[in-house]
Amino acid sequence: MLFENGRKRGDTVSGYKVAILGASGAVGRMMVKVLEERNFPVRDLKLLATERSAGKKIDFHGEKLTIEVAHPDQFKGYDLALFSAGSSVSRSIALEAVKRGCVVIDNSNAWRMEPDVPLVVPEVNPEELENHRGIIANPNCSTIQMVVALKPIKDRFGLSRIIVSTYQAVSGTGLRAIEELKSQSLHMLNGETKEPEVYPYPIAFNLLPHIDTFSENGYSREEMKMINETRKILKDPKIKIAATAVRVPVFYGHSESIYIKTIEPAEVIEIRQVLSKAPGVVVYDNLEKLQYPMPNLVEDNDQVWVGRIRRDLDEDCGYHLWVVANNLRKGAATNAVQIGEELMKRGLL
Ligand SMILES: NC(=O)c1ccc[n+]([C@@H]2O[C@H](COP(=O)([O-])OP(=O)(O)OC[C@H]3O[C@@H](n4cnc5c(N)ncnc54)[C@H](OP(=O)(O)O)[C@@H]3O)[C@@H](O)[C@H]2O)c1
């Protein structure tokens, strides 16, 4: 641990000094809300962003806090920093914050695949936190909900193959994309056109099989993130995974159609039972009652919802699942705050 300011772990009076980098963004605002909802013991909350948002106010436990411009010395004396400002900022500031005594939980892609940075979903691999050296990475939103649903199945029946197609909400791209979907929809319903600014094509009334940039192998970086991060989190570098990531005109909530091959055969009812007992999972799977997960069910909650569980008609040990979760909450802010809670529980903060 790189603490240089003499602060010892657990050296807090009552509550922690917490900073949020990217506090004005879609994830940052949700972090403030989730810290409040979960009553995380915060003694002092500092909100950081750029000049664009400096001076704006955000409510926390009834107090109006002012956003300030981020610079490395802002982290001095703080215990915990939640980063959600993109990977280039994270690369340039995270180590500076660690040097000044902070534990950083980073939501960007900057540190996730570094071998000595734990990539953590508390329901799946909390033990990895024991090895942290100042920076902990929050996985990609689509990866988080997939591993929460698949880890219990892997533990019970083994997993050899995953094929996933995602249906990702625009809030996954941030506040500008939420505005783009709103205004494009209004314009199109009025028979007008509006040039896209955030995405290369209109997202209203459309689907884009394109998230992040494309790699040379034909997969998008979002798809490769799901593949590489899942292997790291499940500690299974050989598991076969293919992903297709699609942006859809939904504001909040990512959905995933997941095909898995288990190693041991399972009855569908056994998969349901395993998932019903799994932390963070809601099994919502009753076709007679038309119960299946949808994005509008996850707007205000942190669970990973699983339904449409069924056997493949041709492949032995093949099963299909439909998995939905709120990308801003469990896919980002809640997972980060849960990591903070787990650090506290383990005496690592
Ligand atoms: N949205 C999701 O569902 C989701 C899920 C998982 C991970 N993430 C990751 O979380 C990060 C933020 O995403 P978002 O959706 O919240 O984006 P967003 O709505 O566009 O917000 C970006 C935030 O970063 C701040 N920022 C940008 N450049 C900065 C700089 N140089 N210094 C300090 N602050 C800076 C912005 O401040 P200003 O307001 O001052 O510009 C704003 O607060 C990204 O890395 C994203 O990949 C997002």
Short mmCIF file of N, CA and C and ligand atoms in Angstrom, two decimals, residues 20-31 48-54 56 67-71 83-90 92-93 106-110 112 138-142 144 168-178 212 222 225 247 251-254 326-333, ligand 1:
data_model
loop_
_atom_site.label_atom_id
_atom_site.label_comp_id
_atom_site.label_asym_id
_atom_site.label_seq_id
_atom_site.Cartn_x
_atom_site.Cartn_y
_atom_site.Cartn_z
N ILE A 20 -15.30 12.13 -4.78
CA ILE A 20 -15.83 11.54 -6.01
C ILE A 20 -15.30 12.35 -7.18
N LEU A 21 -14.55 11.68 -8.05
CA LEU A 21 -14.04 12.35 -9.25
C LEU A 21 -14.98 12.02 -10.41
N GLY A 22 -15.52 13.07 -11.05
CA GLY A 22 -16.55 12.86 -12.08
C GLY A 22 -17.94 12.97 -11.46
N ALA A 23 -18.02 13.77 -10.39
CA ALA A 23 -19.26 13.83 -9.59
C ALA A 23 -20.45 14.39 -10.36
N SER A 24 -20.18 15.17 -11.43
CA SER A 24 -21.30 15.76 -12.17
C SER A 24 -21.85 14.82 -13.23
N GLY A 25 -21.19 13.69 -13.45
CA GLY A 25 -21.61 12.79 -14.54
C GLY A 25 -22.70 11.83 -14.12
N ALA A 26 -23.09 10.97 -15.07
CA ALA A 26 -24.19 10.03 -14.82
C ALA A 26 -23.82 9.09 -13.67
N VAL A 27 -22.60 8.54 -13.69
CA VAL A 27 -22.20 7.60 -12.64
C VAL A 27 -21.90 8.37 -11.34
N GLY A 28 -21.21 9.51 -11.44
CA GLY A 28 -20.82 10.28 -10.25
C GLY A 28 -22.04 10.70 -9.45
N ARG A 29 -23.08 11.18 -10.13
CA ARG A 29 -24.30 11.60 -9.43
C ARG A 29 -24.94 10.39 -8.73
N MET A 30 -24.91 9.26 -9.42
CA MET A 30 -25.48 8.04 -8.81
C MET A 30 -24.65 7.61 -7.60
N MET A 31 -23.32 7.85 -7.65
CA MET A 31 -22.49 7.49 -6.50
C MET A 31 -22.90 8.28 -5.26
N LEU A 48 -15.69 16.38 -7.24
CA LEU A 48 -14.70 16.93 -8.18
C LEU A 48 -15.10 16.66 -9.62
N ALA A 49 -14.78 17.62 -10.50
CA ALA A 49 -15.01 17.46 -11.94
C ALA A 49 -14.11 18.49 -12.65
N THR A 50 -14.55 19.04 -13.76
CA THR A 50 -13.74 20.04 -14.47
C THR A 50 -14.35 21.44 -14.25
N GLU A 51 -13.74 22.44 -14.92
CA GLU A 51 -14.27 23.81 -14.84
C GLU A 51 -15.71 23.85 -15.35
N ARG A 52 -16.03 22.92 -16.28
CA ARG A 52 -17.38 22.94 -16.88
C ARG A 52 -18.46 22.81 -15.80
N SER A 53 -18.19 22.05 -14.77
CA SER A 53 -19.22 21.81 -13.75
C SER A 53 -18.90 22.45 -12.41
N ALA A 54 -17.72 23.04 -12.30
CA ALA A 54 -17.33 23.63 -11.00
C ALA A 54 -18.38 24.65 -10.59
N LYS A 56 -21.41 23.96 -9.56
CA LYS A 56 -22.74 23.33 -9.48
C LYS A 56 -22.91 22.65 -8.13
N ILE A 67 -19.43 21.41 -6.42
CA ILE A 67 -18.42 20.69 -7.21
C ILE A 67 -17.20 21.60 -7.39
N GLU A 68 -16.01 21.00 -7.21
CA GLU A 68 -14.75 21.74 -7.38
C GLU A 68 -13.95 21.15 -8.52
N VAL A 69 -12.97 21.94 -8.99
CA VAL A 69 -12.11 21.45 -10.07
C VAL A 69 -11.10 20.45 -9.49
N ALA A 70 -10.95 19.32 -10.18
CA ALA A 70 -10.06 18.26 -9.67
C ALA A 70 -8.60 18.60 -9.90
N HIS A 71 -7.78 18.38 -8.89
CA HIS A 71 -6.32 18.34 -9.09
C HIS A 71 -5.74 17.45 -8.00
N PHE A 83 -13.66 7.05 -8.52
CA PHE A 83 -13.36 7.71 -9.80
C PHE A 83 -14.39 7.30 -10.86
N SER A 84 -14.97 8.29 -11.55
CA SER A 84 -15.81 7.96 -12.71
C SER A 84 -15.70 9.12 -13.69
N ALA A 85 -14.49 9.32 -14.18
CA ALA A 85 -14.25 10.46 -15.08
C ALA A 85 -13.56 10.03 -16.38
N GLY A 86 -13.57 8.75 -16.67
CA GLY A 86 -12.95 8.27 -17.91
C GLY A 86 -11.52 7.80 -17.69
N SER A 87 -11.00 7.03 -18.68
CA SER A 87 -9.72 6.36 -18.43
C SER A 87 -8.51 7.28 -18.51
N SER A 88 -8.53 8.31 -19.37
CA SER A 88 -7.30 9.11 -19.44
C SER A 88 -7.09 9.89 -18.14
N VAL A 89 -8.19 10.44 -17.59
CA VAL A 89 -8.07 11.16 -16.31
C VAL A 89 -7.60 10.20 -15.22
N SER A 90 -8.17 9.01 -15.26
CA SER A 90 -7.84 8.03 -14.25
C SER A 90 -6.36 7.66 -14.31
N SER A 92 -4.01 9.52 -15.34
CA SER A 92 -3.13 10.60 -14.89
C SER A 92 -3.28 10.93 -13.41
N ILE A 93 -4.43 10.66 -12.80
CA ILE A 93 -4.61 11.12 -11.40
C ILE A 93 -4.64 10.00 -10.36
N ASP A 106 -11.87 2.66 -9.11
CA ASP A 106 -11.95 3.30 -10.42
C ASP A 106 -12.95 2.60 -11.33
N ASN A 107 -13.84 3.42 -11.91
CA ASN A 107 -14.87 2.87 -12.80
C ASN A 107 -14.47 2.80 -14.26
N SER A 108 -13.32 3.36 -14.59
CA SER A 108 -12.96 3.39 -16.01
C SER A 108 -12.24 2.10 -16.39
N ASN A 109 -11.84 2.10 -17.64
CA ASN A 109 -11.16 0.94 -18.21
C ASN A 109 -9.65 0.97 -17.94
N ALA A 110 -9.18 2.05 -17.27
CA ALA A 110 -7.73 2.30 -17.22
C ALA A 110 -6.92 1.19 -16.55
N ARG A 112 -8.20 -1.98 -15.24
CA ARG A 112 -8.86 -3.27 -15.00
C ARG A 112 -8.01 -4.49 -15.30
N ASN A 138 -13.34 -1.29 -10.83
CA ASN A 138 -14.73 -1.72 -10.97
C ASN A 138 -14.85 -2.26 -12.40
N PRO A 139 -15.40 -3.44 -12.59
CA PRO A 139 -15.49 -3.94 -13.97
C PRO A 139 -16.47 -3.14 -14.82
N ASN A 140 -16.45 -3.45 -16.10
CA ASN A 140 -17.41 -2.90 -17.05
C ASN A 140 -18.83 -3.28 -16.61
N CYS A 141 -19.79 -2.38 -16.88
CA CYS A 141 -21.16 -2.62 -16.42
C CYS A 141 -21.75 -3.93 -16.96
N SER A 142 -21.50 -4.24 -18.22
CA SER A 142 -22.07 -5.48 -18.80
C SER A 142 -21.43 -6.72 -18.20
N ILE A 144 -20.24 -6.92 -15.06
CA ILE A 144 -20.67 -7.11 -13.67
C ILE A 144 -21.94 -7.95 -13.61
N GLN A 168 -27.71 -2.64 -24.61
CA GLN A 168 -27.22 -1.70 -23.60
C GLN A 168 -27.87 -0.33 -23.71
N ALA A 169 -28.27 0.19 -22.54
CA ALA A 169 -28.95 1.49 -22.46
C ALA A 169 -27.98 2.63 -22.77
N VAL A 170 -28.54 3.77 -23.21
CA VAL A 170 -27.70 4.91 -23.55
C VAL A 170 -27.02 5.55 -22.34
N SER A 171 -27.60 5.37 -21.14
CA SER A 171 -26.94 5.96 -19.96
C SER A 171 -25.55 5.37 -19.74
N GLY A 172 -25.28 4.23 -20.36
CA GLY A 172 -23.94 3.64 -20.30
C GLY A 172 -22.90 4.52 -20.97
N THR A 173 -23.34 5.45 -21.82
CA THR A 173 -22.40 6.36 -22.49
C THR A 173 -22.30 7.69 -21.75
N GLY A 174 -23.16 7.90 -20.73
CA GLY A 174 -23.07 9.14 -19.97
C GLY A 174 -24.22 10.09 -20.25
N LEU A 175 -24.15 11.26 -19.58
CA LEU A 175 -25.28 12.21 -19.62
C LEU A 175 -25.59 12.73 -21.02
N ARG A 176 -24.54 12.94 -21.84
CA ARG A 176 -24.79 13.50 -23.18
C ARG A 176 -25.63 12.54 -24.03
N ALA A 177 -25.41 11.24 -23.82
CA ALA A 177 -26.16 10.25 -24.61
C ALA A 177 -27.62 10.17 -24.18
N ILE A 178 -27.86 10.39 -22.89
CA ILE A 178 -29.25 10.40 -22.40
C ILE A 178 -29.99 11.56 -23.08
N ASP A 212 -18.06 1.40 -28.11
CA ASP A 212 -16.63 1.71 -28.06
C ASP A 212 -16.04 1.51 -29.46
N GLU A 222 -15.73 -2.95 -26.31
CA GLU A 222 -16.69 -3.34 -25.27
C GLU A 222 -16.80 -4.87 -25.22
N LYS A 225 -13.73 -6.23 -23.67
CA LYS A 225 -13.71 -5.98 -22.21
C LYS A 225 -14.49 -7.11 -21.53
N ARG A 247 -26.00 -1.24 -28.69
CA ARG A 247 -26.63 -0.09 -28.00
C ARG A 247 -28.08 -0.01 -28.45
N PHE A 251 -33.23 4.13 -21.86
CA PHE A 251 -32.46 5.08 -21.05
C PHE A 251 -31.61 4.38 -19.98
N TYR A 252 -32.24 3.51 -19.20
CA TYR A 252 -31.52 2.89 -18.07
C TYR A 252 -31.74 1.38 -18.09
N GLY A 253 -30.68 0.62 -17.83
CA GLY A 253 -30.80 -0.83 -17.69
C GLY A 253 -30.25 -1.57 -18.89
N HIS A 254 -29.23 -2.39 -18.63
CA HIS A 254 -28.66 -3.23 -19.68
C HIS A 254 -29.31 -4.62 -19.61
N ASN A 326 -29.42 -2.60 -13.62
CA ASN A 326 -29.26 -1.16 -13.83
C ASN A 326 -27.76 -0.85 -13.98
N ASN A 327 -27.38 -0.38 -15.15
CA ASN A 327 -25.96 -0.14 -15.45
C ASN A 327 -25.35 0.96 -14.59
N LEU A 328 -26.16 1.96 -14.20
CA LEU A 328 -25.58 3.05 -13.39
C LEU A 328 -25.46 2.64 -11.93
N ARG A 329 -26.33 1.71 -11.51
CA ARG A 329 -26.31 1.29 -10.10
C ARG A 329 -25.40 0.06 -9.98
N LYS A 330 -25.93 -1.16 -10.12
CA LYS A 330 -25.06 -2.34 -9.93
C LYS A 330 -23.91 -2.34 -10.93
N GLY A 331 -24.15 -1.80 -12.14
CA GLY A 331 -23.09 -1.79 -13.16
C GLY A 331 -22.00 -0.78 -12.90
N ALA A 332 -22.19 0.12 -11.91
CA ALA A 332 -21.17 1.15 -11.69
C ALA A 332 -21.18 1.59 -10.23
N ALA A 333 -22.08 2.54 -9.89
CA ALA A 333 -22.01 3.20 -8.57
C ALA A 333 -22.18 2.23 -7.40
N1 LIG B 1 -22.48 5.14 -17.50
C1 LIG B 1 -22.30 3.88 -17.12
O1 LIG B 1 -23.25 3.05 -17.06
C2 LIG B 1 -20.95 3.41 -16.72
C3 LIG B 1 -20.83 2.13 -16.17
C4 LIG B 1 -19.57 1.69 -15.78
C5 LIG B 1 -18.49 2.52 -15.94
N2 LIG B 1 -18.63 3.76 -16.49
C6 LIG B 1 -17.44 4.60 -16.62
O2 LIG B 1 -17.55 5.70 -15.71
C7 LIG B 1 -16.91 6.85 -16.28
C8 LIG B 1 -17.88 8.02 -16.30
O3 LIG B 1 -19.00 7.69 -17.07
P1 LIG B 1 -20.34 8.56 -17.08
O4 LIG B 1 -21.32 7.73 -17.78
O5 LIG B 1 -20.65 9.09 -15.73
O6 LIG B 1 -19.90 9.80 -18.02
P2 LIG B 1 -20.44 11.33 -18.04
O7 LIG B 1 -21.87 11.40 -17.67
O8 LIG B 1 -20.02 11.84 -19.37
O9 LIG B 1 -19.58 12.04 -16.90
C9 LIG B 1 -18.20 12.23 -16.99
C10 LIG B 1 -17.70 12.89 -15.72
O10 LIG B 1 -16.28 12.97 -15.76
C11 LIG B 1 -15.88 14.32 -15.52
N3 LIG B 1 -14.63 14.60 -16.21
C12 LIG B 1 -14.36 14.49 -17.52
N4 LIG B 1 -13.07 14.85 -17.77
C13 LIG B 1 -12.54 15.19 -16.57
C14 LIG B 1 -11.27 15.67 -16.15
N5 LIG B 1 -10.28 15.88 -17.03
N6 LIG B 1 -11.06 15.91 -14.83
C15 LIG B 1 -12.05 15.71 -13.93
N7 LIG B 1 -13.29 15.28 -14.27
C16 LIG B 1 -13.53 15.01 -15.57
C17 LIG B 1 -17.03 15.14 -16.06
O11 LIG B 1 -16.98 16.44 -15.51
P3 LIG B 1 -17.63 17.73 -16.24
O12 LIG B 1 -19.10 17.71 -15.91
O13 LIG B 1 -16.95 18.87 -15.56
O14 LIG B 1 -17.35 17.63 -17.68
C18 LIG B 1 -18.21 14.32 -15.53
O15 LIG B 1 -18.38 14.56 -14.16
C19 LIG B 1 -16.38 6.40 -17.64
O16 LIG B 1 -15.06 5.97 -17.49
C20 LIG B 1 -17.27 5.23 -17.98
O17 LIG B 1 -16.66 4.33 -18.87
C21 LIG B 1 -19.84 4.24 -16.87
#
